[in-house]
Coordinates of C-alpha atoms and ligand atoms in Angstrom, one line a residue:
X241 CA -8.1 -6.2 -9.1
X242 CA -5.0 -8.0 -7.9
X243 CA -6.5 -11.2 -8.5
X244 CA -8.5 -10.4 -11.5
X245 CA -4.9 -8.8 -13.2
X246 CA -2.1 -9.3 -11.2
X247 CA 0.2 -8.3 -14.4
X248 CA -1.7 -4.6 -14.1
X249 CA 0.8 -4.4 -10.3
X250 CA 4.1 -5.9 -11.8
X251 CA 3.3 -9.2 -10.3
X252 CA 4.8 -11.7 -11.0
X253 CA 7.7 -9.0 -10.0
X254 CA 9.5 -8.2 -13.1
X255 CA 13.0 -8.0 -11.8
X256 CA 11.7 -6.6 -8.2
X257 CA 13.1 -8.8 -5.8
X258 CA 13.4 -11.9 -8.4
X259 CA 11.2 -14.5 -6.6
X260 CA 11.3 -13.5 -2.9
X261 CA 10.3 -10.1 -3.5
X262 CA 10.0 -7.6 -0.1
X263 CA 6.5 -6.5 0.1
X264 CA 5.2 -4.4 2.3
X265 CA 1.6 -2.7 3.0
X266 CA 0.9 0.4 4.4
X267 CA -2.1 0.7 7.0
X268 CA -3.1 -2.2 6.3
X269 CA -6.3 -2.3 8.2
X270 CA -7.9 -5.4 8.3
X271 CA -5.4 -6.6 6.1
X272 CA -6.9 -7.6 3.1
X273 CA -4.7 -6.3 0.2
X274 CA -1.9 -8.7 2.3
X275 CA -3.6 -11.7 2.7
X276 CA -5.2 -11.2 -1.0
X277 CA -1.3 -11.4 -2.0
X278 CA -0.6 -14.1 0.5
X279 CA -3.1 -16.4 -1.5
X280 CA -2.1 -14.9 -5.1
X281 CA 1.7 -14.7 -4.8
X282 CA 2.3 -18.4 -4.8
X283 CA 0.3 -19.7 -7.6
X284 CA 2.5 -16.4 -9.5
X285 CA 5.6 -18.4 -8.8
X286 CA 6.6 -16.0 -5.8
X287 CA 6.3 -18.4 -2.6
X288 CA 9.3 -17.2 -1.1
X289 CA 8.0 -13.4 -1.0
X290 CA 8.1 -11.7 2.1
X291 CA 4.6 -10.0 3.2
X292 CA 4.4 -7.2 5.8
X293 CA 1.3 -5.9 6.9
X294 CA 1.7 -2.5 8.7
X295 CA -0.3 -0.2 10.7
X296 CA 0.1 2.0 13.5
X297 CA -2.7 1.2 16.1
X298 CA -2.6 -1.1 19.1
X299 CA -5.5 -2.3 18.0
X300 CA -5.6 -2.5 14.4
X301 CA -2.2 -4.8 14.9
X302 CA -4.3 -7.0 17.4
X303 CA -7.1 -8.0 15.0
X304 CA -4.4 -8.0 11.6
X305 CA -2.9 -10.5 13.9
X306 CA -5.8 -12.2 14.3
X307 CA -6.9 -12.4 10.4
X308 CA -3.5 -13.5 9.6
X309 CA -4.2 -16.9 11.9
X310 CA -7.4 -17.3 10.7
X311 CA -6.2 -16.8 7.1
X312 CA -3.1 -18.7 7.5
X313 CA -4.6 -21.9 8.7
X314 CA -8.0 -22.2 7.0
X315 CA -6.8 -22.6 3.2
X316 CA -5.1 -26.1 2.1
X317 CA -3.1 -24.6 -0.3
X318 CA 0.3 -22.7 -0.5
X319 CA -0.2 -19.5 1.6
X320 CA 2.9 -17.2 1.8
X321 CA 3.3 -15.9 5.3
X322 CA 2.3 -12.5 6.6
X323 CA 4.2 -10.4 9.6
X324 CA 2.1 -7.8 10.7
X325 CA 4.6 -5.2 12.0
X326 CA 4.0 -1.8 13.2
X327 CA 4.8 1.0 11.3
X328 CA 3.5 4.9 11.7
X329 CA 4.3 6.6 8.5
X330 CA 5.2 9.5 10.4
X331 CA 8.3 8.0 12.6
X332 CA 11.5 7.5 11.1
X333 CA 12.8 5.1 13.8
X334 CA 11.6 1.3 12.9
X335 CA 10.1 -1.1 15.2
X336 CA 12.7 -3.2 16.6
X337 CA 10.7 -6.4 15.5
X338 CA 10.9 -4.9 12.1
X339 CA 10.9 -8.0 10.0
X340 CA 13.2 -6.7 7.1
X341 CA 16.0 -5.5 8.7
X342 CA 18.3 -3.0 6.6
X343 CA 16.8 -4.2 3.4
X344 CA 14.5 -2.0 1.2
X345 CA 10.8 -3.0 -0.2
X346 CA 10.6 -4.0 -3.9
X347 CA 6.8 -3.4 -3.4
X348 CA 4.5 -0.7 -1.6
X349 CA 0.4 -1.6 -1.4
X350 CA -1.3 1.5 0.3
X351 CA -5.4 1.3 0.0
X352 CA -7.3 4.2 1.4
X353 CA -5.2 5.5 3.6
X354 CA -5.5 9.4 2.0
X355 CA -8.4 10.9 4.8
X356 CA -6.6 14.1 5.5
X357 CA -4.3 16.6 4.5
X358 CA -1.1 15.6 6.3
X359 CA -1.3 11.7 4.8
X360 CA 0.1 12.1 1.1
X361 CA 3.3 14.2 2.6
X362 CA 3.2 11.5 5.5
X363 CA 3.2 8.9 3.1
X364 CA 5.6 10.2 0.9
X365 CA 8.6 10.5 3.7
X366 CA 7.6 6.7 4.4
X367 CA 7.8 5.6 1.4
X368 CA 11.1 7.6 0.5
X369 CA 12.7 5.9 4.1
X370 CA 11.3 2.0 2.8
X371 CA 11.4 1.7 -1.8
X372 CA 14.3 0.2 -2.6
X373 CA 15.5 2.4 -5.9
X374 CA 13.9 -0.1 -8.6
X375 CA 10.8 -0.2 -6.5
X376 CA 7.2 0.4 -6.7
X377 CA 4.4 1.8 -5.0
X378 CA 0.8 1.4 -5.6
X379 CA -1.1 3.7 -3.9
X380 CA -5.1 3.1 -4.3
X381 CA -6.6 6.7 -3.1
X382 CA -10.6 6.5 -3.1
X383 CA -12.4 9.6 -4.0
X384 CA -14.6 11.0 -1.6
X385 CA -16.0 14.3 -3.1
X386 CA -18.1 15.5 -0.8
X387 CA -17.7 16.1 2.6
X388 CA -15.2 16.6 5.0
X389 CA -12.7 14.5 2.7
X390 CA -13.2 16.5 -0.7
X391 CA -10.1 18.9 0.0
X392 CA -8.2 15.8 0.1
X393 CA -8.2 14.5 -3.6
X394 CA -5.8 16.4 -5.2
X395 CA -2.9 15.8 -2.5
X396 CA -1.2 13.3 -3.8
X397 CA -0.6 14.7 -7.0
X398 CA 1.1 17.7 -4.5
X399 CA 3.5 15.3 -2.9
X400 CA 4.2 12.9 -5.6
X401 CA 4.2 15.1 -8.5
X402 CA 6.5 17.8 -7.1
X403 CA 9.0 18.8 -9.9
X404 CA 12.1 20.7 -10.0
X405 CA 14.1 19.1 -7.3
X406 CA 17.6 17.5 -7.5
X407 CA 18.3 13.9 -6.7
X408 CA 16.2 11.3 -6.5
X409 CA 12.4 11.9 -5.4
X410 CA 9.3 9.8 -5.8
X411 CA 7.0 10.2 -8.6
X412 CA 3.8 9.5 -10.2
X413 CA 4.5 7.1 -12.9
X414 CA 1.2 6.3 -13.8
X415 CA -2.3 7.1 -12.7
X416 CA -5.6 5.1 -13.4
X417 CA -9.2 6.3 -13.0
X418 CA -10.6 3.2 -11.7
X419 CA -14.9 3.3 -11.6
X420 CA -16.5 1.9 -8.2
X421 CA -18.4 -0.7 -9.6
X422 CA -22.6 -1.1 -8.3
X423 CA -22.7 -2.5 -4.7
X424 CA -19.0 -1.9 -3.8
X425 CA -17.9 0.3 -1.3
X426 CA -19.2 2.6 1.1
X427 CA -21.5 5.0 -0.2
X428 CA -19.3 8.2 0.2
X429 CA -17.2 6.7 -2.2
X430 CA -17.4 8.4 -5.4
X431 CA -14.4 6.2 -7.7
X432 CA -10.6 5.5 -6.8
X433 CA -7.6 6.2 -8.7
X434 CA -4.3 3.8 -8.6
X435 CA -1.0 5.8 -8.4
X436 CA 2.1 3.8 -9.7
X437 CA 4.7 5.6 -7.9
X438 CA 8.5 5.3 -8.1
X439 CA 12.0 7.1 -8.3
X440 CA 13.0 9.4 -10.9
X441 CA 15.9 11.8 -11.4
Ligands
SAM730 C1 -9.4 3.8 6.0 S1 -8.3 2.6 6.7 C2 -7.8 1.6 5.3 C3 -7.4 0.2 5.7 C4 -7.1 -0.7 4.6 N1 -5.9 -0.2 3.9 C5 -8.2 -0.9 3.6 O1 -8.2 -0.4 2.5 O2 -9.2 -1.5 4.0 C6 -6.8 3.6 7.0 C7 -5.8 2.8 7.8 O3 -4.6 3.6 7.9 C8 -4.1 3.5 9.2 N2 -3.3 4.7 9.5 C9 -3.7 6.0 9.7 N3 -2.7 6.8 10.0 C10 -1.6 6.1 10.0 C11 -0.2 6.3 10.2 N4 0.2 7.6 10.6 N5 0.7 5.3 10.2 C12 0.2 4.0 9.9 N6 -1.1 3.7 9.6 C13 -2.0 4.7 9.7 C14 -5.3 3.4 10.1 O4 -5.0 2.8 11.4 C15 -6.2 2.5 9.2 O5 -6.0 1.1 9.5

């Protein structure tokens, strides 16, 4: 999808960051959504972006590490950089190699990272701690209705949607239904939906 229609995500960043915008993923996993962007982002005119790819587990981190070398090194063409940087949504304190210092993200990317109940409200405190106030946050949630993740679905729209507070919160923006196409995916997967997310009020 990013590379298909990167102008569906902001990119190039209207305004977000001008053209070194602060982008940061959220369990990243393998790292795919990063080094997609890694790849995309300079042929967008945004060379100069800084790329984080976070996750909370020892291991994960290891092999991100690992994919970022291999991905970093095996293209001939312009490849923004990617630091992959711990980060447990639920821990307020930052990693003292945090690469971004005081400064706020322009960009969230979060892919299939709501698998139980605590993760939207776990999300949402992370996310509140790291957007800068113009920022946005695309959260990719996939579907799975059956199962032990079905009571999961509708949690993001508990978190994010949450009216009748004061101040600034973080909102859904804009939601897309977005069909799992034949031979994509794991099986359990029934269709995803996109979640532009930012501040209001
Ligand atoms: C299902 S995987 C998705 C990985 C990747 N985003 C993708 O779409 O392929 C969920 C990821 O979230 C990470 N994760 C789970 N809980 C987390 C937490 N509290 N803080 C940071 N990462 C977390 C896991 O380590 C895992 O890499």
């Amino acid at each position: 999808m990013l590379c298909d229609a990167p102008a569906r995500f902001g990119l190039p960043t209207a305004g977000l960051g001008g053209s070194a915008p602060r982008i940061v993923e959220l369990g990243a996993g393998t790292g795919l959504v990063s080094l997609t962007l890694a790849q995309l982002l300079p042929g967008l005119g945004l060379a100069r972006a800084a790329l984080v790819a976070t996750d909370y587990h020892s291991a994960v981190i290891a092999n991100l590490r690992g994919n970022i070398a291999i991905n970093s090194s095996a293209v001939g063409s312009a490849v923004c950089p990617v630091q992959a940087c711990v980060l447990d949504w639920g821990v307020e304190e930052m990693d003292p190699a945090w690469p971004l210092g005081g400064e706020r993200a322009d960009v969230l990317f979060a892919t299939d990272v709501i698998y139980a109940h605590e993760h939207a409200e776990m999300l949402g405190a992370c996310a509140s701690r790291l957007l800068a106030p113009d920022g946005v946050f695309w959260l990719l949630q996939t579907v799975r209705q059956n199962g032990r993740f079905g009571g999961v679905v509708g949690t993001v729209e508990g978190v994010f949607g949450k009216g009748g507070s004061t101040g600034r919160i973080l909102r859904i923006l804009e939601s897309q239904r977005v069909e799992k196409p034949d031979r994509v995916g794991r099986g359990d997967e029934a269709l995803y939906r996109l979640f532009k997310i930012g501040w209001s009020g």
